[in-house]
Short mmCIF file of C-alpha atoms in Angstrom, two decimals:
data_model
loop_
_atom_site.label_atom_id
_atom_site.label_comp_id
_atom_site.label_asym_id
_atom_site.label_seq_id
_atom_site.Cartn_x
_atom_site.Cartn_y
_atom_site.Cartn_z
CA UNK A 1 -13.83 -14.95 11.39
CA UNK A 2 -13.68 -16.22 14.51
CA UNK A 3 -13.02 -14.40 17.68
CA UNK A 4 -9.95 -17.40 19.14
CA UNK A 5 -8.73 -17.57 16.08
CA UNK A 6 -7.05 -14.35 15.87
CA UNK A 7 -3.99 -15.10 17.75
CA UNK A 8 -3.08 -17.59 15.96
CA UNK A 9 -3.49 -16.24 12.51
CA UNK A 10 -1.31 -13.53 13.32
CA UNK A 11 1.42 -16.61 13.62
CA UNK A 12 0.34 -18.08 10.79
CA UNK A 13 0.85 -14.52 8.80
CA UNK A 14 4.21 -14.06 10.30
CA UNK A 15 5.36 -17.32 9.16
CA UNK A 16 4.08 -16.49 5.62
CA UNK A 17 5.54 -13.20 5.38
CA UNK A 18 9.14 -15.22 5.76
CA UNK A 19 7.42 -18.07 3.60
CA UNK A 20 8.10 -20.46 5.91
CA UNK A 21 4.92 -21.81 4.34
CA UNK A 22 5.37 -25.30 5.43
CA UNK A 23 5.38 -24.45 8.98
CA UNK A 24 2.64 -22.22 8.56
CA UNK A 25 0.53 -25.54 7.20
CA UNK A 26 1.82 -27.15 10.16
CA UNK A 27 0.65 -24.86 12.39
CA UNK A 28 -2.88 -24.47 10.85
CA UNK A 29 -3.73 -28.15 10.73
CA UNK A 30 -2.40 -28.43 14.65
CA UNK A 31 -4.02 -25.22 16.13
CA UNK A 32 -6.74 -24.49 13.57
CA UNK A 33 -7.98 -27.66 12.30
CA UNK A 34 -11.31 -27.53 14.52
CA UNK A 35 -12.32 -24.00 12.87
CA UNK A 36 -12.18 -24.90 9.32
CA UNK A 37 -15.17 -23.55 8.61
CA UNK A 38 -14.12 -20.03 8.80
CA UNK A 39 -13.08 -18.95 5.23
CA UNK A 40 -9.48 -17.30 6.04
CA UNK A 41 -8.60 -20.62 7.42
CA UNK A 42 -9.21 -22.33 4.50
CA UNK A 43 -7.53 -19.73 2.26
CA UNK A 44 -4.49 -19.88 4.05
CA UNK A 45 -4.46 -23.21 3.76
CA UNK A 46 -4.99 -23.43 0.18
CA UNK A 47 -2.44 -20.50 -0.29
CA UNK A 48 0.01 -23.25 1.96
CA UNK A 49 -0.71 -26.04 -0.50
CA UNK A 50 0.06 -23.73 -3.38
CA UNK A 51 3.18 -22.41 -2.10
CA UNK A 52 4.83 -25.71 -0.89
CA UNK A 53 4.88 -27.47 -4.03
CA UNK A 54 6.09 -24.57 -5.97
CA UNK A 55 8.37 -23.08 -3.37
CA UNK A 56 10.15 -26.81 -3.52
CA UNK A 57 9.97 -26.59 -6.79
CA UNK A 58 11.82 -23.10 -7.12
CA UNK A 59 14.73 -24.62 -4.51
CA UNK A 60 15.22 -27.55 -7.44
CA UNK A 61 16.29 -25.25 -9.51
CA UNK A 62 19.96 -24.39 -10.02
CA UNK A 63 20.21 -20.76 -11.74
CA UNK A 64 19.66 -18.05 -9.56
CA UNK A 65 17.82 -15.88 -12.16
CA UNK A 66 15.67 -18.80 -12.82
CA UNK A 67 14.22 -19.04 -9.80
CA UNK A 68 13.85 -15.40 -9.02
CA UNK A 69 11.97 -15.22 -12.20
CA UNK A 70 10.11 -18.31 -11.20
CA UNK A 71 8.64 -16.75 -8.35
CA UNK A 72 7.29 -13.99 -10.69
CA UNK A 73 6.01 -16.38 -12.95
CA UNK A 74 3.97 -18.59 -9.67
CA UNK A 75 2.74 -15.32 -8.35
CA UNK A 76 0.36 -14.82 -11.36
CA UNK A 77 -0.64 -18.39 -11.68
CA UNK A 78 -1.43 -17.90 -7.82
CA UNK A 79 -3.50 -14.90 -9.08
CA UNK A 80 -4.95 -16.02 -11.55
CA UNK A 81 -5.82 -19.46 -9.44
CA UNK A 82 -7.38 -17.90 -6.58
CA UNK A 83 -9.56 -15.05 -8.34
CA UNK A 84 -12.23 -13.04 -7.08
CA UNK A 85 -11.78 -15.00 -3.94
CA UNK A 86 -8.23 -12.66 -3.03
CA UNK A 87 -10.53 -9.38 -2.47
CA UNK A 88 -11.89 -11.32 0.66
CA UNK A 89 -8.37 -11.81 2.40
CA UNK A 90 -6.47 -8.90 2.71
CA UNK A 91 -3.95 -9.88 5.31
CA UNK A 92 -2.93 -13.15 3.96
CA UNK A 93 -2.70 -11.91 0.45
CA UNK A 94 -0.33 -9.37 1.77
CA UNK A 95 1.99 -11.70 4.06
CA UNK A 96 2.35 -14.30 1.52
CA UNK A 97 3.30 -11.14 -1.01
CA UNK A 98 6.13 -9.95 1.03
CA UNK A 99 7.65 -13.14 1.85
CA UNK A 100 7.69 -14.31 -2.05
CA UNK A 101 8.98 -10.43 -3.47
CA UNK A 102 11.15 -10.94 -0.10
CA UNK A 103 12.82 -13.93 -1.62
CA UNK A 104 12.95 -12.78 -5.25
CA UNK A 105 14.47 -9.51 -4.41
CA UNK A 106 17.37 -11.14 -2.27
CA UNK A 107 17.80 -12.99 -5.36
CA UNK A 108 17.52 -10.13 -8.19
CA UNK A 109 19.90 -8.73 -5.57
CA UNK A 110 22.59 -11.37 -5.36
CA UNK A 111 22.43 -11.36 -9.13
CA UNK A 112 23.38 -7.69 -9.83
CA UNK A 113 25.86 -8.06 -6.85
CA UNK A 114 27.92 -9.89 -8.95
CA UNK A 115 27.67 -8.75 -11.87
CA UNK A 116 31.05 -6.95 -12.90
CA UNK A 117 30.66 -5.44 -16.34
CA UNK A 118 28.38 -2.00 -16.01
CA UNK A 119 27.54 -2.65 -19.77
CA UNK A 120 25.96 -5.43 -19.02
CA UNK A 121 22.54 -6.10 -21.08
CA UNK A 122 21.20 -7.85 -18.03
CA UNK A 123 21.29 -5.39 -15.49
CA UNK A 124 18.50 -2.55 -16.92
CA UNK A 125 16.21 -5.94 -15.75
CA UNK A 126 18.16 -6.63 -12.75
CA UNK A 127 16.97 -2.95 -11.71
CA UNK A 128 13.81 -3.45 -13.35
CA UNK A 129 12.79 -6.48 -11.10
CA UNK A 130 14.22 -5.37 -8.09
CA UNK A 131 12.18 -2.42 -8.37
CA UNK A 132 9.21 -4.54 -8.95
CA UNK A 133 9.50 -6.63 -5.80
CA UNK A 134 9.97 -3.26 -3.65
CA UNK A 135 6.55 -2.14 -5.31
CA UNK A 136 4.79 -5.77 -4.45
CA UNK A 137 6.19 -5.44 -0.62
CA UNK A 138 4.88 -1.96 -0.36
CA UNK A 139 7.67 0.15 -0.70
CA UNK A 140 6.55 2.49 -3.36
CA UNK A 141 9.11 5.58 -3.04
CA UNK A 142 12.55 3.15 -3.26
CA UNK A 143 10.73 0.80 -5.81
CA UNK A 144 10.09 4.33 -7.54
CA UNK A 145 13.83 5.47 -7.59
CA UNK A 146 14.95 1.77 -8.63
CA UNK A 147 12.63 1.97 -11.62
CA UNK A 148 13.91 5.64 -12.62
CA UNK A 149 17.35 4.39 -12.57
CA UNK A 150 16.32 1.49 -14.96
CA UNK A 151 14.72 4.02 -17.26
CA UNK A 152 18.12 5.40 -17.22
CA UNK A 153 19.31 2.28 -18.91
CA UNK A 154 16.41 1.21 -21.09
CA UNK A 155 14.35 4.21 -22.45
CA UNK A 156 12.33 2.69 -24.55
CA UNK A 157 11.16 -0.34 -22.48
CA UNK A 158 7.21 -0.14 -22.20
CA UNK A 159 7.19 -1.88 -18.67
CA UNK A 160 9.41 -0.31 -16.71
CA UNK A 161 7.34 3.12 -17.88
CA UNK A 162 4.15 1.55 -16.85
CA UNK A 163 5.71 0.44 -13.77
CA UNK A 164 6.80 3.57 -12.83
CA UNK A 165 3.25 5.25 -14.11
CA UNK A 166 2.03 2.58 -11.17
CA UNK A 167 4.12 3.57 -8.50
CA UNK A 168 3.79 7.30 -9.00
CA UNK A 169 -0.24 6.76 -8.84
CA UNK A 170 0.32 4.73 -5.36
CA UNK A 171 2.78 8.01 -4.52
CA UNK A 172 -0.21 10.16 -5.06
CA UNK A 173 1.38 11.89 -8.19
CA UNK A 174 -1.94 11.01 -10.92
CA UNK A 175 -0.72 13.25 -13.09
CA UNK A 176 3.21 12.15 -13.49
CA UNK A 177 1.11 8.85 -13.69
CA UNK A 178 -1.07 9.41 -15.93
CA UNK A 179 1.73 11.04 -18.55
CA UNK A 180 3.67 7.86 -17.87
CA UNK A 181 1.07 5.41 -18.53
CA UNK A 182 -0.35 6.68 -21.96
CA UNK A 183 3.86 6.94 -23.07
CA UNK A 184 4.35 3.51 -21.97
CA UNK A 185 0.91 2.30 -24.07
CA UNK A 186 2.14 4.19 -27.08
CA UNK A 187 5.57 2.60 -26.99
CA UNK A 188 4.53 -1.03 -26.51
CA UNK A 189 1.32 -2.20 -25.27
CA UNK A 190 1.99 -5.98 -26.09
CA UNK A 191 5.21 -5.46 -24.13
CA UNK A 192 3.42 -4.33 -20.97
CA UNK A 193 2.59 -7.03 -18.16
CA UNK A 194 -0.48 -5.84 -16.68
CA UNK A 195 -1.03 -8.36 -13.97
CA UNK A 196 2.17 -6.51 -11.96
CA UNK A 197 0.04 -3.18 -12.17
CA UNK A 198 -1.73 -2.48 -9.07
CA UNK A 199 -2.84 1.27 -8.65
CA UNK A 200 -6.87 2.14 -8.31
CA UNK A 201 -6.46 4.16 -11.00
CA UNK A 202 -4.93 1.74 -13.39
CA UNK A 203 -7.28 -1.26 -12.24
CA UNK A 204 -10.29 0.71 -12.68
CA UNK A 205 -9.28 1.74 -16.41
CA UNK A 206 -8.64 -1.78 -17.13
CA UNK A 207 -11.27 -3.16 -15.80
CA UNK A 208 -13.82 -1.09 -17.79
CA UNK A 209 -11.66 -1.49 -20.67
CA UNK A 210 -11.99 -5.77 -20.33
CA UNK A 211 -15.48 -5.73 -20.25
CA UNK A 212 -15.62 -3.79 -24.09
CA UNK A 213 -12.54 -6.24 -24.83
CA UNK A 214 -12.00 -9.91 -23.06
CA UNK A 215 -9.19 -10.94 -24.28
CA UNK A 216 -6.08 -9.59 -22.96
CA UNK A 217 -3.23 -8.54 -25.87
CA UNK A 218 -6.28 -6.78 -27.12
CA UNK A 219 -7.69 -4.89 -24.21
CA UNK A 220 -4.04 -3.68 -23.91
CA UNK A 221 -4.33 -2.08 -27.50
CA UNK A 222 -7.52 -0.48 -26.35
CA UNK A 223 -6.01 0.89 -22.73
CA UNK A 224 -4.31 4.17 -24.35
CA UNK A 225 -7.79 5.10 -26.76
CA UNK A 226 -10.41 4.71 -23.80
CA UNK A 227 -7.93 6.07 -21.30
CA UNK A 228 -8.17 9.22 -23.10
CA UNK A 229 -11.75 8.91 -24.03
CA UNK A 230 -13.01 8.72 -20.27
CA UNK A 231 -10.54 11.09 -19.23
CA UNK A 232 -7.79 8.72 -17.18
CA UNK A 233 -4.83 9.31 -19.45
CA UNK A 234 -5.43 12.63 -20.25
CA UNK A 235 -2.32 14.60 -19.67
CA UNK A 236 -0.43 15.03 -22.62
CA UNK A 237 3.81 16.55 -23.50
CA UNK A 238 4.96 18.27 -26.57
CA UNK A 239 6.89 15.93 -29.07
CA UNK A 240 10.49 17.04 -30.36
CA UNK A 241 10.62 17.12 -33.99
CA UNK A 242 12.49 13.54 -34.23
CA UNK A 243 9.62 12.06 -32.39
CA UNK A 244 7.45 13.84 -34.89
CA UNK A 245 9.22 12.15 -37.64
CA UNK A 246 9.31 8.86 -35.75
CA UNK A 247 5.35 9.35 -35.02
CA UNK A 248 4.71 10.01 -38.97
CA UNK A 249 6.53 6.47 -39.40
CA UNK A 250 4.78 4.28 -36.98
CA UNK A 251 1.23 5.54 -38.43
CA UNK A 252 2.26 4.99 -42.24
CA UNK A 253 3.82 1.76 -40.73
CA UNK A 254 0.78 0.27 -38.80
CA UNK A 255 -2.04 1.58 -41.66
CA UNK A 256 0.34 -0.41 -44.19
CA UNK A 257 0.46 -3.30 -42.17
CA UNK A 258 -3.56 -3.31 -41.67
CA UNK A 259 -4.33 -3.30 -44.96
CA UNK A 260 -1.74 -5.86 -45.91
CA UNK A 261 -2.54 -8.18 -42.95
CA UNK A 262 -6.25 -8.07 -42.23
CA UNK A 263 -6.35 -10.81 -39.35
CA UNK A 264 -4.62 -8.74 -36.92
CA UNK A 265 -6.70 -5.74 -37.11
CA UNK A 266 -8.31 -6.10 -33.70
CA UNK A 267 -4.75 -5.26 -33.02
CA UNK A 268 -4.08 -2.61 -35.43
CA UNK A 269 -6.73 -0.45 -35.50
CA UNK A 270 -6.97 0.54 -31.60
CA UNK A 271 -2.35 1.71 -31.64
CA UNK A 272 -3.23 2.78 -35.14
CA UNK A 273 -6.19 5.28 -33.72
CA UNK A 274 -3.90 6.26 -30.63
CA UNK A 275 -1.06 6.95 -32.93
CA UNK A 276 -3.44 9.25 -34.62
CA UNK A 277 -4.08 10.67 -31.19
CA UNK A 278 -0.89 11.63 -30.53
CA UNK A 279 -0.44 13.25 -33.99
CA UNK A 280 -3.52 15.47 -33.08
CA UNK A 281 -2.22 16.47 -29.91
CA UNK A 282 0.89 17.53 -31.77
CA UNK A 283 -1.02 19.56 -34.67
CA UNK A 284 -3.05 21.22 -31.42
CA UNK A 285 0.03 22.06 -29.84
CA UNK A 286 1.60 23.31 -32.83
CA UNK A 287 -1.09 25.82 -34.35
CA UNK A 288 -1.61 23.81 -37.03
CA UNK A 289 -3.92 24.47 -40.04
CA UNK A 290 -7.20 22.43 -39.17
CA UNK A 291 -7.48 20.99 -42.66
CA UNK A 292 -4.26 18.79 -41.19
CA UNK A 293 -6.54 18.01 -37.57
CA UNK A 294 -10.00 17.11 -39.87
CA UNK A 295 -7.44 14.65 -42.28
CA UNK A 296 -6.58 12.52 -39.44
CA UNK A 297 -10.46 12.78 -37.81
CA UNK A 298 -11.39 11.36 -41.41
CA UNK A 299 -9.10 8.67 -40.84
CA UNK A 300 -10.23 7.36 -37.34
CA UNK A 301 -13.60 7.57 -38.47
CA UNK A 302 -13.53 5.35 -41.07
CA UNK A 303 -11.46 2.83 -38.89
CA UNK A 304 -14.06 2.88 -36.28
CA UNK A 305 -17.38 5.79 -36.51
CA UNK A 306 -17.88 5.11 -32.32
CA UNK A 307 -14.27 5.88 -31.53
CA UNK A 308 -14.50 9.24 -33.73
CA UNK A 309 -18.61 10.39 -32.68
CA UNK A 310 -16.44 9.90 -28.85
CA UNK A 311 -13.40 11.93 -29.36
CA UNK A 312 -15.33 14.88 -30.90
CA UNK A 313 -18.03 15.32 -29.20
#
């Protein structure tokens, strides 16, 4: 980077953090245009470009929730647009974060604001986002209690767990984190958006877990069985006897489902091994007879002999 730059890339970074974004172009092409070899120039500029279209394209828009949850949905497309290329620009990655979570969250905000009826079905997501765009600014302890409090209101809902997995990991709590990601991968992996998951831990799981499995709905199948297999999500609870029961059902539910509906076993067989997991855990925990443990070992080994030669070695 160059050394005269600096200055002025600090203005353009303020300017993004409020996503003034056209201004920031502005200012790039008037003060910066003679340096455009220096990468950070360029990706701020391209971030600019980006952000300008869609950023008019979000004001268009006449719902409020709609373009709150358009700025979600632009974020990953910027993601996914820009790649590898991110790692290499820290600061403008993180200015043009805050000012679009900025923007969504006074939105989210507005939105639950006015909403009068506590029973409302909308508002466990109302807490749910906000949460999320006080995690993507960098707030990690409120985002934490925001999440919690949507927990409160949806139980069962697979992201906000592995949301609040994520923020307890960039807390510094791995194990609360670890417990919460392997419940929120039992409950729903498909229902899980792992682009909003930013922890080390986390990314480094699921990155060795895409490179065994490419494609996405299916790596997030696998998450939970080589989480506990390399030793991420290893920390474990003891089930009530209703979960028990509920545990029983899923596994009778998913094996019937495999071997009625062969096409979606690259789906199947990785929740149908981790529910098998669980159920050992539970037989462990419980004293139980091993004839009960060496049933279900028979059964993950004939659904897939690495997975088994793995757990039991």
């Amino acid at each position: 980077m160059s050394t005269y730059s600096d200055p002025k890339l600090a203005k353009v970074y303020e300017l993004l953090e409020t996503l003034e974004v056209e201004q920031a172009k502005d200012f790039l092409s008037k003060e910066l245009v003679y340096d455009l070899s220096n990468p950070e120039i360029l990706f701020c500029l391209k971030t600019c470009g980006f952000w300008i279209i869609r950023k008019s394209e979000i004001c268009d828009l006449s719902e409020t929730f709609e373009k709150a949850e358009r700025y979600l949905l632009n974020w990953k497309e910027f993601i996914d647009l820009m790649g590898e290329e991110i790692k290499s620009h820290e600061q403008c990655l993180y200015s043009i974060r805050k000012g679009i979570f900025s923007n969504a969250l006074d939105l989210y905000t507005s939105i639950l604001e006015q909403t009068t009826s506590q029973n409302s079905t909308q508002i466990p997501l109302l807490e749910a986002r906000i949460a999320l765009c006080h995690k993507e600014i960098g707030d990690y302890k409120l985002a934490l209690r925001c999440f919690e409090e949507a927990h409160k209101l949806a139980r069962d809902d697979s992201q906000i767990l592995a949301e609040m997995a994520d923020c307890y990991a960039l807390c510094g709590d791995d194990k609360m984190s670890k417990l919460l990601f392997r419940e929120a991968f039992y409950i729903d992996p498909q229902g899980i958006d792992i682009k909003f998951l930013e922890s080390e831990m986390f990314c480094r799981l699921y990155d060795k877990v895409k490179q065994k499995y490419p494609e996405n709905d299916i790596a997030a199948e696998w998450i939970p069985v080589e989480g506990l297999l390399l030793g991420v999500l290893n920390v474990k609870r003891e089930l009530s006897s209703i979960e028990v029961g509920k545990l029983k059902q899923n596994i009778f539910a998913i094996d019937t489902e495999l071997k009625s509906n062969g096409n979606q076993s690259e789906l199947l067989i990785p929740r149908l091994i981790n529910n098998y997991f669980w159920l050992i855990d539970h037989y462990v925990a419980t004293n139980e007879n091993d004839s009960k443990i060496n049933d279900v070992l028979k059964s993950i080994k004939l659904l897939n002999k690495d997975i088994f030669e793995r757990y039991t070695v």
